[in-house]
Coordinates of C-alpha atoms and ligand atoms in Angstrom, one line a residue:
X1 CA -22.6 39.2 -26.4
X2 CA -25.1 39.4 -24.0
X3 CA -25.7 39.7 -19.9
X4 CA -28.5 37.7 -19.6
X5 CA -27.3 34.5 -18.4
X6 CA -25.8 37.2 -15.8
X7 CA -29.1 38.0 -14.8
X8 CA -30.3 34.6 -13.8
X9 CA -31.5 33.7 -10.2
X10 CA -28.7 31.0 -9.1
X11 CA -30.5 28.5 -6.8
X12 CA -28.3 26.7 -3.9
X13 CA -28.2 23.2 -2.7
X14 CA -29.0 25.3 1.1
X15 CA -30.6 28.4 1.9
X16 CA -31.8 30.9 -0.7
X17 CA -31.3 31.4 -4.0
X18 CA -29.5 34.3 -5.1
X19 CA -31.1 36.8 -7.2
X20 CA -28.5 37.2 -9.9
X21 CA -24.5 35.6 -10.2
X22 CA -22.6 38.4 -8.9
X23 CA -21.3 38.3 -5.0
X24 CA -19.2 40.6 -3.6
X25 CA -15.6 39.5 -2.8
X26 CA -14.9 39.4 0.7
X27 CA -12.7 43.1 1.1
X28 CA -11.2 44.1 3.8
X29 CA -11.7 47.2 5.0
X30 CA -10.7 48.3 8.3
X31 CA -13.3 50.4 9.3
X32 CA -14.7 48.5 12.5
X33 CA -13.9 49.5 16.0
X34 CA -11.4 48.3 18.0
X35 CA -13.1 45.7 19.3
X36 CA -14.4 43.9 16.0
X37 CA -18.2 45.6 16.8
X38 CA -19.4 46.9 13.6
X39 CA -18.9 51.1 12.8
X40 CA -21.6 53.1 10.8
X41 CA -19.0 53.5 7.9
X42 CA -18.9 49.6 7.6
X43 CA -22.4 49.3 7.4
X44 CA -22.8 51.6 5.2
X45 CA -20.0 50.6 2.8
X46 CA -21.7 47.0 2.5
X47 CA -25.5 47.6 3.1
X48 CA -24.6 50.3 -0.4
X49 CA -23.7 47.3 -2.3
X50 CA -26.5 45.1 -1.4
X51 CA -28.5 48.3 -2.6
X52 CA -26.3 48.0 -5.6
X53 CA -27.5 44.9 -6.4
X54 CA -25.7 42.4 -5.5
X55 CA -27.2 38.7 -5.6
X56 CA -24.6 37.5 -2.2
X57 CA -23.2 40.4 0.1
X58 CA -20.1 39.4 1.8
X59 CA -18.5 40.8 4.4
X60 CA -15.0 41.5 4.7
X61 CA -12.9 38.7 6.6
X62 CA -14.5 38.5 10.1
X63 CA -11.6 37.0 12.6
X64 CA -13.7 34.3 14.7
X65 CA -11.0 34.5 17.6
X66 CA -9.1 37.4 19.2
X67 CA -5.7 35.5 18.7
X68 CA -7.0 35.3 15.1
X69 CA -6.8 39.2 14.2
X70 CA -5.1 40.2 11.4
X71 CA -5.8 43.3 10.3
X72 CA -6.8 46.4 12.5
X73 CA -10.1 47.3 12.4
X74 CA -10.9 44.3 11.6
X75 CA -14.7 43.1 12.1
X76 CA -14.7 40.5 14.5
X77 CA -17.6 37.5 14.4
X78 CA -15.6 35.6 18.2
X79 CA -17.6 37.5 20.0
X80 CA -21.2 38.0 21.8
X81 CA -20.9 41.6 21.8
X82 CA -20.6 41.1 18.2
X83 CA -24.4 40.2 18.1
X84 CA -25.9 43.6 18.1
X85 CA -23.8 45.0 14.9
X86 CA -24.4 41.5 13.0
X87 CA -28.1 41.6 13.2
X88 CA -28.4 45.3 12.1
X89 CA -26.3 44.2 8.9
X90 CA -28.0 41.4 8.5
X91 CA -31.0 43.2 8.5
X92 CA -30.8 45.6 6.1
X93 CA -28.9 43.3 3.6
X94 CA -32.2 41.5 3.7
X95 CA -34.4 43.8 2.9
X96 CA -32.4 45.2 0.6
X97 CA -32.6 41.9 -1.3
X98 CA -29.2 40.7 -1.0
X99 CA -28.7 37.2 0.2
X100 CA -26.2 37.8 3.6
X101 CA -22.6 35.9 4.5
X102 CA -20.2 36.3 7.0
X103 CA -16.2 35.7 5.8
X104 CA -15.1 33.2 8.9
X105 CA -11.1 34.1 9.2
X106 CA -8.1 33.6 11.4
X107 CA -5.0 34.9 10.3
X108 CA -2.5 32.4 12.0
X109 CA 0.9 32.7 11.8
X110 CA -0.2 36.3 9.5
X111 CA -1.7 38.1 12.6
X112 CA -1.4 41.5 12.6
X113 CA 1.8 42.2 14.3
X114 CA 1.4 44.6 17.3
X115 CA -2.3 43.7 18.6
X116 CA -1.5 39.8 18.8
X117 CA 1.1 39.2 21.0
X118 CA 0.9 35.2 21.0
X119 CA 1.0 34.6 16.9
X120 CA 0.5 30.6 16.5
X121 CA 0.4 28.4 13.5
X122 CA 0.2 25.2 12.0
X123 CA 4.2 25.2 12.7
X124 CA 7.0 27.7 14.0
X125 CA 7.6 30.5 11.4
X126 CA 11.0 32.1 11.6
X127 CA 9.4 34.8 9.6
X128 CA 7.1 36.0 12.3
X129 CA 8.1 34.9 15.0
X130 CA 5.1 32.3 15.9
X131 CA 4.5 29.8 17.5
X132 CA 3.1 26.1 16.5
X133 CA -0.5 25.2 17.8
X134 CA -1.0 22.3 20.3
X135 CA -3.3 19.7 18.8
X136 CA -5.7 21.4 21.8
X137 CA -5.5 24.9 20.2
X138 CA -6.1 23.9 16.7
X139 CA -9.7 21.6 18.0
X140 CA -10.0 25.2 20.0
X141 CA -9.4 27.2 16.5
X142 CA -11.7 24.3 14.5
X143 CA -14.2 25.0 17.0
X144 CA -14.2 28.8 17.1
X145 CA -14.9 28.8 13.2
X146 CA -18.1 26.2 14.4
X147 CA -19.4 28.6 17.0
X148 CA -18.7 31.9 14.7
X149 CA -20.7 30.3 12.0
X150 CA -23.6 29.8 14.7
X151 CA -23.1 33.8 15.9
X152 CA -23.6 34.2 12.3
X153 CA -26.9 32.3 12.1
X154 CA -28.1 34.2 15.6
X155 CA -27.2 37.5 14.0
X156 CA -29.6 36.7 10.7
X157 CA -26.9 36.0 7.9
X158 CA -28.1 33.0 5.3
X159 CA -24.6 31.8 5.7
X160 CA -20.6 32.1 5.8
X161 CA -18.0 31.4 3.8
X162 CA -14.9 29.6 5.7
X163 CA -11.7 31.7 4.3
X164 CA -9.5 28.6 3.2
X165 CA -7.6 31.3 1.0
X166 CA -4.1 34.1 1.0
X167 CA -1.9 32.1 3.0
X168 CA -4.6 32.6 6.2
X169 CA -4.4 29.9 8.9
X170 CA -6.8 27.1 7.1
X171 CA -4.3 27.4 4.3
X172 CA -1.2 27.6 6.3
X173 CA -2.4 23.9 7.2
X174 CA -2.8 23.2 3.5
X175 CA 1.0 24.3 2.7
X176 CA 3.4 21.3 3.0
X177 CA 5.8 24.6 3.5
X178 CA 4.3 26.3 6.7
X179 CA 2.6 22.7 8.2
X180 CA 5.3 20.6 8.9
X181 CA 3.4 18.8 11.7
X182 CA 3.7 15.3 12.6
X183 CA 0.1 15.1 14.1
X184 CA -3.0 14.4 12.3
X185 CA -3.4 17.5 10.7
X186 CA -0.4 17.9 9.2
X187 CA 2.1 15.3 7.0
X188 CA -0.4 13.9 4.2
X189 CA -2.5 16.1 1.8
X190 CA -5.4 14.2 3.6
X191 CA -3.7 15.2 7.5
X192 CA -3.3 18.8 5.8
X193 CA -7.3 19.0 5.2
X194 CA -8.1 17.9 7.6
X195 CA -8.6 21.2 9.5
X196 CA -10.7 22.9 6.7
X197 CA -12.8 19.4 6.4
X198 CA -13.3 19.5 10.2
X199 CA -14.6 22.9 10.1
X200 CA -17.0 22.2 6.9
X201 CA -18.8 19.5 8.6
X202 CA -19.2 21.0 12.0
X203 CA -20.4 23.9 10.5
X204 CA -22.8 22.0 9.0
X205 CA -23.9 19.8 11.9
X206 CA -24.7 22.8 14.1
X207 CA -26.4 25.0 12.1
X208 CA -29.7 25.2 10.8
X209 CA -30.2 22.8 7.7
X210 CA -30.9 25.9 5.6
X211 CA -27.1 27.9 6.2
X212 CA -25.4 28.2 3.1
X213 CA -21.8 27.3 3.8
X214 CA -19.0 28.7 1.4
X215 CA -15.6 27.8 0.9
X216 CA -12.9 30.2 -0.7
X217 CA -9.5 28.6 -1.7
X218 CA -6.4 30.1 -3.6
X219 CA -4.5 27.9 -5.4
X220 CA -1.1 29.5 -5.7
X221 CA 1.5 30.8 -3.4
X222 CA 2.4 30.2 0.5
X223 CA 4.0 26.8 -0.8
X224 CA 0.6 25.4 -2.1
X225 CA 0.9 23.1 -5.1
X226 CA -1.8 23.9 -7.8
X227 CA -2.3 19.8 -8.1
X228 CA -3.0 20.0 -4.2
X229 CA -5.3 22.6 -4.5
X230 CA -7.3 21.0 -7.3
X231 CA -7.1 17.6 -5.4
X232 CA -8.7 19.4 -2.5
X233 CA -10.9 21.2 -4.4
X234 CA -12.1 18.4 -6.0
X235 CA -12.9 15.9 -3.2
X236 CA -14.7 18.9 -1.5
X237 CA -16.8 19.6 -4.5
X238 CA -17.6 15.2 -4.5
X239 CA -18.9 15.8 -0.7
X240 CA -21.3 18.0 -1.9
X241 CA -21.3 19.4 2.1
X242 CA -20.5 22.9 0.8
X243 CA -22.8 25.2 -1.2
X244 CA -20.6 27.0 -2.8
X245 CA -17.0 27.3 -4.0
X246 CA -15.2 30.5 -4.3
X247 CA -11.5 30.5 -5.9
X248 CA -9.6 33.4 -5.4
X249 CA -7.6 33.9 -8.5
X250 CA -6.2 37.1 -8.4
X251 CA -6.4 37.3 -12.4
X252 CA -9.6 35.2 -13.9
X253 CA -7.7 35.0 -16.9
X254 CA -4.5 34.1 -16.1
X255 CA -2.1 31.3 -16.6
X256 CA -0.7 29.1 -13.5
X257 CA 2.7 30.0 -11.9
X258 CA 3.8 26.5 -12.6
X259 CA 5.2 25.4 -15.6
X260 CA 3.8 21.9 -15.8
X261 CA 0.7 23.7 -16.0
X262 CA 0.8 26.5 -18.1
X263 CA -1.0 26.6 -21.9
X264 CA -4.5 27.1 -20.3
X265 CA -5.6 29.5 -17.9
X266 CA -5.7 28.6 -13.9
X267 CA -9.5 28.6 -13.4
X268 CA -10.0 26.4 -15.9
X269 CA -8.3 23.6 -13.4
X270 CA -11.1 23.9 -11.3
X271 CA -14.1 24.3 -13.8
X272 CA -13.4 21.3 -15.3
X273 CA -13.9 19.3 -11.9
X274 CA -17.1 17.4 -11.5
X275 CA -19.0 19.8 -8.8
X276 CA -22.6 18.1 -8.2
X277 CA -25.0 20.8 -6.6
X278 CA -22.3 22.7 -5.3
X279 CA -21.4 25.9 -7.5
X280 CA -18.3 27.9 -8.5
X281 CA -17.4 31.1 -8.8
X282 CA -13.7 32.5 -9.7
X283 CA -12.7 36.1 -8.5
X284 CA -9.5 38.5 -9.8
X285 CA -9.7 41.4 -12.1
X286 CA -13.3 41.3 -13.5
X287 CA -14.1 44.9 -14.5
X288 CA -16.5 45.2 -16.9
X289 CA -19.5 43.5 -18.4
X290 CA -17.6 42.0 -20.8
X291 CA -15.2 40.3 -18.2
X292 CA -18.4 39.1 -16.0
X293 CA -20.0 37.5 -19.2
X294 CA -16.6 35.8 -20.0
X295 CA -16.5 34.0 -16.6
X296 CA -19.7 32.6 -16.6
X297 CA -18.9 31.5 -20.5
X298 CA -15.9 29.9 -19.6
X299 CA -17.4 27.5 -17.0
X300 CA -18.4 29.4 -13.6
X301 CA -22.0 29.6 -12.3
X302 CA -21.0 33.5 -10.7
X303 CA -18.7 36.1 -10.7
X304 CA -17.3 37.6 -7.8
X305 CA -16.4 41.1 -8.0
X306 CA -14.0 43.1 -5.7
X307 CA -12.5 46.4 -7.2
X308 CA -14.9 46.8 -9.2
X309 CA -17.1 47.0 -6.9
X310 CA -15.2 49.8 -4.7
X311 CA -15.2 51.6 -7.6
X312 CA -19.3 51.5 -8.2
X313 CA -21.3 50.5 -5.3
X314 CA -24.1 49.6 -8.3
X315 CA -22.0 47.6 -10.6
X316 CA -24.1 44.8 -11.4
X317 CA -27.0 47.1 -11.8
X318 CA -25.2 48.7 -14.6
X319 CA -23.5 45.5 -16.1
X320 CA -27.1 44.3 -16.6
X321 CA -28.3 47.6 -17.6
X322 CA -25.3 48.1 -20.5
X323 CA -23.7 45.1 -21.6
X324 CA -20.8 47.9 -22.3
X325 CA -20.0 48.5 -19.3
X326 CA -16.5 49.3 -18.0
X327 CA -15.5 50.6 -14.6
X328 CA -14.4 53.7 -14.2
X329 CA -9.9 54.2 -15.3
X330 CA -8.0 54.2 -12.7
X331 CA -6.5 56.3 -10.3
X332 CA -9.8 57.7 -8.8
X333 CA -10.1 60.7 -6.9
X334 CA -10.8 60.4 -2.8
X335 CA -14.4 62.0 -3.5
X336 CA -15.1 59.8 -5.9
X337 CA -14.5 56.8 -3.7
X338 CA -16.5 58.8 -0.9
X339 CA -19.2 59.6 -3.3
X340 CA -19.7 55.6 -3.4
X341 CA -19.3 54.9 0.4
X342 CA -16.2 54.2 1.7
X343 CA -15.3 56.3 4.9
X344 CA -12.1 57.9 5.4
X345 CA -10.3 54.8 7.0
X346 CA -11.2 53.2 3.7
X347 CA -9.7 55.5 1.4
X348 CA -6.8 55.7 3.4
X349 CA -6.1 51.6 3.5
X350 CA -6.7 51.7 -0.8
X351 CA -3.9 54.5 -0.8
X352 CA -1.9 51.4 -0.1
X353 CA -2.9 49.5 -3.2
X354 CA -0.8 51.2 -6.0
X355 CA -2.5 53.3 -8.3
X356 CA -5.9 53.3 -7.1
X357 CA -6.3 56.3 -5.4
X358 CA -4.9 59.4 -6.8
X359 CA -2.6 61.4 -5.0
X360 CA -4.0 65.1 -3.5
X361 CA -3.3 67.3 -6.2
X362 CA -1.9 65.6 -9.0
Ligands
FMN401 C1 -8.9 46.1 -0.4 C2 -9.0 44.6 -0.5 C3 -9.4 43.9 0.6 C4 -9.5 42.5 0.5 N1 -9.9 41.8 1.6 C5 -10.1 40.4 1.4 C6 -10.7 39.7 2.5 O1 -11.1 40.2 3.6 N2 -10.9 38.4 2.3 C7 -10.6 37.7 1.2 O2 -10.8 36.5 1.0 N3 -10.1 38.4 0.1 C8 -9.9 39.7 0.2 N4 -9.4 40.5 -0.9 C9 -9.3 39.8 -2.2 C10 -10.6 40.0 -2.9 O3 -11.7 39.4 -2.3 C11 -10.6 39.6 -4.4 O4 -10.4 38.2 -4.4 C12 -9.4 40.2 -5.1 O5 -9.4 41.6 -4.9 C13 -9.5 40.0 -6.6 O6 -10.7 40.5 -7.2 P1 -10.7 41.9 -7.9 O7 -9.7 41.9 -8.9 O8 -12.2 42.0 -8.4 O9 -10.5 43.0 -6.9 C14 -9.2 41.8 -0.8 C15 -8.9 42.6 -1.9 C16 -8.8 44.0 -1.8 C17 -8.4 44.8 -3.0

């Protein structure tokens, strides 16, 4: 086995190429103030994986209206006064040699509870308690994901990646189960897109010919149908509009939920669609060299790596440097995850993820 197909430059239909096939997953992280500016602690966390060697940097989600928060501390992109944070981050990706994107999300009907009082989505959710969008607020939504992608160009970043993914609001229009609009954008599979094909091509109209554009998708839960998913998938990857595709998949490896489709393993649904220029990459539960190899073997042109990444800020520097490499067992201690740049909000939000972070003393 080697890592040197790892190691290749992946060139883009827009914008630059990156310098190897590992991007960093979109992570949450909480660590912004409360008004979506960007912290020290934030930039840090990122601008130490661009160091690390990453070919794309990512940021975490970025909500691209206030109505679209779902997480505190979230880092906001709806914003002017976002500007000044953006272009610092975008900076020192840069010269750090990362290729830069911004994670354009709304939460919809999955705001965080608390700082949104007016929660809206595709329809009424018993659930939460919101609201369905007027046909005027979801052009308003479609339009906010346009003008964050253009904050995102002011502010330096090569491009964004719309989050069509986890049951967010672009995918709450994709659900037959949470859209149950009679309007264009909800009804058919096409009326269902709609939203997330709007917001492709207006990102692409207003910014700079050069901006890569991303998509991520997740083909399983919130009441999507895998078939949908790949449908979608696959019409998008005929376009050829987007640069990239980036399936969040929880498990690389795994199986589909569904029955009907079980006997191969869920990414292999979506490498097996014709893509063009437009490349794919498949994130969940790649932790070693070995892993990263696999997925580019078994039909992806990168890997995109999240925990892994929390745990080393360098990983691809030493996948490429030791082809057996394996991140480091978990739980981890607080220091360690200190030692590798997250701040204390960090470490306190991956207490929440079960067996990551040791507990004080044990
Ligand atoms: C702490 C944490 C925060 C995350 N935040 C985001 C996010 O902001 N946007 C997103 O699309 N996915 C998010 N995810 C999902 C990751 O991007 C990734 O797809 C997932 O963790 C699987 O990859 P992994 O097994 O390498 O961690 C998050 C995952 C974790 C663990």
């Amino acid at each position: 086995m080697t890592t040197a197909k790892l190691a290749e430059p992946l060139s883009l239909a827009h914008g630059p190429a990156w310098k190897n096939r590992f991007m960093l997953a979109p992570l949450t992280n909480q660590q912004s103030h409360a008004d979506g500016t960007l912290s020290e602690d934030e930039f840090r966390w990122l601008t130490m994986r661009a160091e690390g060697g990453f070919g794309l940097t990512m940021t975490c989600a970025a909500h691209v209206q206030a109505q679209g928060q779902g997480f505190p501390g979230q880092l906001g992109v709806f914003g002017d006064e976002h500007l000044e944070g953006l272009t610092k981050l975008a900076g020192k990706i840069a010269a750090d040699g990362s290729v830069s994107s911004v994670q354009l999300h709304h939460a919809g009907i999955r705001a965080a509870k608390g700082i949104v009082s007016d929660i809206v989505g595709p329809s009424e959710d018993a659930d939460t308690g919101a609201r369905a969008m007027t046909g005027a607020e979801v052009e308003a939504a479609r339009d906010a994901f346009i003008r964050a992608a253009q904050r995102a160009e002011k502010a330096g970043f090569d491009g964004v990646e719309i989050h069509g993914a986890h049951g967010y609001l672009l995918a709450q229009f994709l659900s037959p189960e949470l859209n149950r609009r009679d309007d264009e954008y909800g009804g058919s599979l096409e009326n269902r897109a709609r939203l997330v094909m709007e917001v492709i091509d207006g990102i692409r109209a207003a910014c700079h010919p050069d901006f890569q554009v991303g998509l991520r998708l997740s083909p399983e839960r919130f009441g999507l149908k895998l078939a949908e998913v790949r449908d979608v998938a696959a019409e998008i990857l005929r376009q050829g509009k987007i640069d990239y595709l980036d399936m969040s998949l929880w498990d690389v490896f795994k199986e589909p939920v569904e029955e009907a489709f079980q006997g191969r393993s869920l990414m292999s649904y979506f490498t097996e669609l014709p893509r063009g220029d437009v490349r794919l990459g498949a994130a969940g539960k790649i932790m070693s060299a070995t892993d990263a190899v696999q997925v580019i073997a078994n039909g992806c042109d990168f890997a995109v790596i999240g925990r892994a990444a929390i745990l080393r800020h360098d990983f691809p520097r030493r996948v490429l440097a030791d082809p057996s490499y394996v991140s480091p067992a978990l739980p981890v201690t607080a220091g360690h995850l200190r030692d590798e740049g997250l701040g204390e909000v960090f470490i306190a939000y991956m207490s929440g993820w079960k067996g990551f972070v040791a507990e004080e003393g044990a």
